[in-house]
CSV table of C-alpha atoms in Angstrom, one decimal:
chain,number,residue,atom,x,y,z
A,23,UNK,CA,-14.4,79.3,85.4
A,24,UNK,CA,-17.9,79.0,86.5
A,25,UNK,CA,-18.9,76.0,84.4
A,26,UNK,CA,-16.0,74.1,86.0
A,27,UNK,CA,-16.4,75.2,89.5
A,28,UNK,CA,-13.0,76.7,90.0
A,29,UNK,CA,-14.6,80.8,90.7
A,30,UNK,CA,-16.8,83.3,89.1
A,31,UNK,CA,-13.4,85.0,87.3
A,32,UNK,CA,-10.2,85.9,88.0
A,33,UNK,CA,-7.8,88.6,88.8
A,34,UNK,CA,-4.1,88.5,87.5
A,35,UNK,CA,-1.6,91.2,89.6
A,36,UNK,CA,1.5,92.2,88.4
A,37,UNK,CA,4.2,92.7,90.7
A,38,UNK,CA,6.8,94.8,88.9
A,39,UNK,CA,6.5,92.8,85.4
A,40,UNK,CA,8.8,90.1,87.5
A,41,UNK,CA,6.1,88.2,88.9
A,42,UNK,CA,2.6,87.3,89.0
A,43,UNK,CA,-0.4,86.4,91.2
A,44,UNK,CA,-3.6,84.8,90.3
A,45,UNK,CA,-6.4,85.5,92.1
A,46,UNK,CA,-9.7,83.5,91.8
A,47,UNK,CA,-12.9,85.5,92.5
A,48,UNK,CA,-16.1,83.9,94.0
A,49,UNK,CA,-19.1,84.7,96.4
A,50,UNK,CA,-17.1,83.3,99.3
A,51,UNK,CA,-13.7,85.4,98.3
A,52,UNK,CA,-15.0,88.5,96.5
A,53,UNK,CA,-11.4,90.0,96.6
A,54,UNK,CA,-10.2,86.5,95.6
A,55,UNK,CA,-7.9,83.8,97.0
A,56,UNK,CA,-5.1,82.8,95.6
A,57,UNK,CA,-5.1,80.3,92.6
A,58,UNK,CA,-2.1,78.1,94.4
A,59,UNK,CA,-4.4,78.0,97.5
A,60,UNK,CA,-6.9,76.0,95.4
A,61,UNK,CA,-6.7,71.5,95.1
A,62,UNK,CA,-4.7,70.6,92.7
A,63,UNK,CA,-7.5,69.8,90.3
A,64,UNK,CA,-8.5,73.4,90.0
A,65,UNK,CA,-5.1,74.6,89.6
A,66,UNK,CA,-4.6,72.5,86.7
A,67,UNK,CA,-7.5,73.3,85.1
A,68,UNK,CA,-7.1,77.0,85.5
A,69,UNK,CA,-3.7,76.7,84.1
A,70,UNK,CA,-5.0,74.8,81.2
A,71,UNK,CA,-7.8,77.3,80.4
A,72,UNK,CA,-5.7,79.8,80.7
A,73,UNK,CA,-3.1,78.7,78.6
A,74,UNK,CA,-5.9,77.5,75.6
A,75,UNK,CA,-7.5,81.3,75.9
A,76,UNK,CA,-3.9,82.7,75.1
A,77,UNK,CA,-3.4,80.3,72.4
A,78,UNK,CA,-6.5,80.8,70.9
A,79,UNK,CA,-6.3,84.5,71.0
A,80,UNK,CA,-2.8,84.7,69.7
A,81,UNK,CA,-3.4,82.3,66.6
A,82,UNK,CA,-6.8,83.2,65.7
A,83,UNK,CA,-7.9,82.6,62.1
A,84,UNK,CA,-4.7,80.2,61.9
A,85,UNK,CA,-4.5,76.4,61.7
A,86,UNK,CA,-3.9,75.3,65.6
A,87,UNK,CA,-3.3,71.9,67.0
A,88,UNK,CA,-2.7,71.5,70.7
A,89,UNK,CA,-1.5,68.6,72.2
A,90,UNK,CA,-2.8,67.9,75.7
A,91,UNK,CA,-0.6,65.4,77.9
A,92,UNK,CA,-3.3,63.7,80.5
A,93,UNK,CA,-5.5,66.6,81.0
A,94,UNK,CA,-8.0,64.5,83.5
A,95,UNK,CA,-5.0,64.1,86.2
A,96,UNK,CA,-6.2,65.6,89.4
A,97,UNK,CA,-9.6,66.0,88.1
A,98,UNK,CA,-13.2,64.4,89.5
A,99,UNK,CA,-14.9,62.2,87.0
A,100,UNK,CA,-17.7,64.7,86.3
A,101,UNK,CA,-15.1,67.3,85.5
A,102,UNK,CA,-13.3,65.0,83.4
A,103,UNK,CA,-16.1,63.9,81.2
A,104,UNK,CA,-16.5,67.7,80.6
A,105,UNK,CA,-13.0,68.1,79.0
A,106,UNK,CA,-14.6,66.6,76.3
A,107,UNK,CA,-17.0,69.3,75.6
A,108,UNK,CA,-14.6,71.7,76.2
A,109,UNK,CA,-12.2,70.4,73.5
A,110,UNK,CA,-15.4,69.8,71.2
A,111,UNK,CA,-16.7,73.5,71.7
A,112,UNK,CA,-13.1,74.9,71.2
A,113,UNK,CA,-12.9,72.9,67.6
A,114,UNK,CA,-16.6,73.7,66.6
A,115,UNK,CA,-16.3,77.5,67.3
A,116,UNK,CA,-12.4,78.1,66.8
A,117,UNK,CA,-11.3,75.3,64.6
A,118,UNK,CA,-8.5,74.4,66.9
A,119,UNK,CA,-7.8,70.7,66.5
A,120,UNK,CA,-6.6,68.5,69.8
A,121,UNK,CA,-4.3,65.5,70.0
A,122,UNK,CA,-5.0,64.3,73.8
A,123,UNK,CA,-2.8,61.5,75.5
A,124,UNK,CA,-5.2,60.3,78.0
A,125,UNK,CA,-6.2,56.9,80.4
A,126,UNK,CA,-9.3,58.5,80.9
A,127,UNK,CA,-12.7,56.3,80.4
A,128,UNK,CA,-14.5,59.5,81.6
A,129,UNK,CA,-13.4,61.7,78.8
A,130,UNK,CA,-13.7,59.4,76.0
A,131,UNK,CA,-17.2,57.7,77.0
A,132,UNK,CA,-18.5,61.8,77.0
A,133,UNK,CA,-17.0,61.7,73.4
A,134,UNK,CA,-19.2,59.0,72.2
A,135,UNK,CA,-22.0,60.7,74.0
A,136,UNK,CA,-21.3,64.0,72.0
A,137,UNK,CA,-20.8,62.2,68.9
A,138,UNK,CA,-24.0,60.4,69.2
A,139,UNK,CA,-26.2,63.5,70.2
A,140,UNK,CA,-24.6,66.0,67.8
A,141,UNK,CA,-24.2,64.1,64.7
A,142,UNK,CA,-27.3,63.2,62.5
A,143,UNK,CA,-26.0,60.9,59.7
A,144,UNK,CA,-23.2,58.1,59.6
A,145,UNK,CA,-21.2,60.3,57.3
A,146,UNK,CA,-21.2,63.3,59.6
A,147,UNK,CA,-20.4,60.8,62.6
A,148,UNK,CA,-17.2,59.3,60.7
A,149,UNK,CA,-16.3,63.0,60.1
A,150,UNK,CA,-16.7,64.5,63.8
A,151,UNK,CA,-13.6,65.6,65.4
A,152,UNK,CA,-12.4,62.9,67.5
A,153,UNK,CA,-10.4,60.1,66.7
A,154,UNK,CA,-9.1,57.5,68.9
A,155,UNK,CA,-5.4,55.9,68.5
A,156,UNK,CA,-5.4,53.1,70.7
A,157,UNK,CA,-1.5,51.7,72.0
A,158,UNK,CA,-1.8,48.6,72.8
A,159,UNK,CA,0.5,47.0,75.2
A,160,UNK,CA,1.4,44.8,72.9
A,161,UNK,CA,0.9,45.0,69.0
A,162,UNK,CA,0.5,47.6,66.9
A,163,UNK,CA,-1.0,50.9,67.4
A,164,UNK,CA,-5.2,51.0,65.7
A,165,UNK,CA,-7.5,53.9,65.2
A,166,UNK,CA,-11.3,53.3,66.6
A,167,UNK,CA,-13.6,55.4,65.4
A,168,UNK,CA,-17.7,56.0,66.4
A,169,UNK,CA,-20.6,54.6,64.8
A,170,UNK,CA,-23.3,57.1,64.2
A,171,UNK,CA,-25.0,56.2,67.8
A,172,UNK,CA,-21.8,57.1,69.4
A,173,UNK,CA,-20.6,53.5,70.1
A,174,UNK,CA,-17.0,52.5,69.2
A,175,UNK,CA,-16.3,50.5,66.1
A,176,UNK,CA,-13.2,48.9,67.6
A,177,UNK,CA,-12.7,47.3,71.3
A,178,UNK,CA,-9.8,48.5,73.7
A,179,UNK,CA,-8.0,45.6,74.9
A,180,UNK,CA,-8.6,44.0,78.2
A,181,UNK,CA,-7.5,46.3,81.3
A,182,UNK,CA,-8.7,49.4,79.8
A,183,UNK,CA,-12.2,50.0,79.5
A,184,UNK,CA,-13.4,46.6,80.9
A,185,UNK,CA,-12.2,47.1,84.5
A,186,UNK,CA,-14.6,48.8,85.9
A,187,UNK,CA,-17.5,46.6,84.3
A,188,UNK,CA,-15.5,43.3,85.6
A,189,UNK,CA,-15.5,45.1,89.5
A,190,UNK,CA,-19.2,45.5,89.4
A,191,UNK,CA,-19.9,42.2,88.0
A,192,UNK,CA,-18.1,40.8,90.6
A,193,UNK,CA,-19.8,42.9,93.1
A,194,UNK,CA,-23.5,41.8,91.6
A,195,UNK,CA,-22.3,38.2,91.7
A,196,UNK,CA,-21.4,38.3,95.3
A,197,UNK,CA,-24.5,40.3,96.4
A,198,UNK,CA,-26.5,37.1,94.7
A,199,UNK,CA,-24.4,34.9,96.8
A,200,UNK,CA,-22.4,33.6,93.4
A,201,UNK,CA,-19.4,34.5,94.9
């Protein structure tokens, strides 16, 4: 919770076992603030962290694959990239495998940085826990791997990773009076 800037800790209150209230404790709210009163990103991320913690505890020592659908929704770009660190750490420390459906360039780019920083041989880079299976709008699904320096072995179709670059290129040309 601290790392993702949601709060310092949480407290779960049970009401006769029928309902629960999740309180987020931090410096400004030592008695807690209801999770429901936080922003959508904080709520979504806290629920994800609780689910992952519960699954890891329940299935410790067993093979576990977790499916995540667009975990980046409602999250700040910096927090989106931190999701790659989270799944990498959980994979490394608990052996949990993830299948993540995402449109987040930040999450994918951070996976590249992790591979580039943490794997010191081509063989290890190829065996990193990240795999990309790209489903283009037209054509067949294909796999994209990672090189030792973290670069991707294949390109995404136009419109995925190139949008930010195209916008930046236009703005640079505009600043120089070329547009």
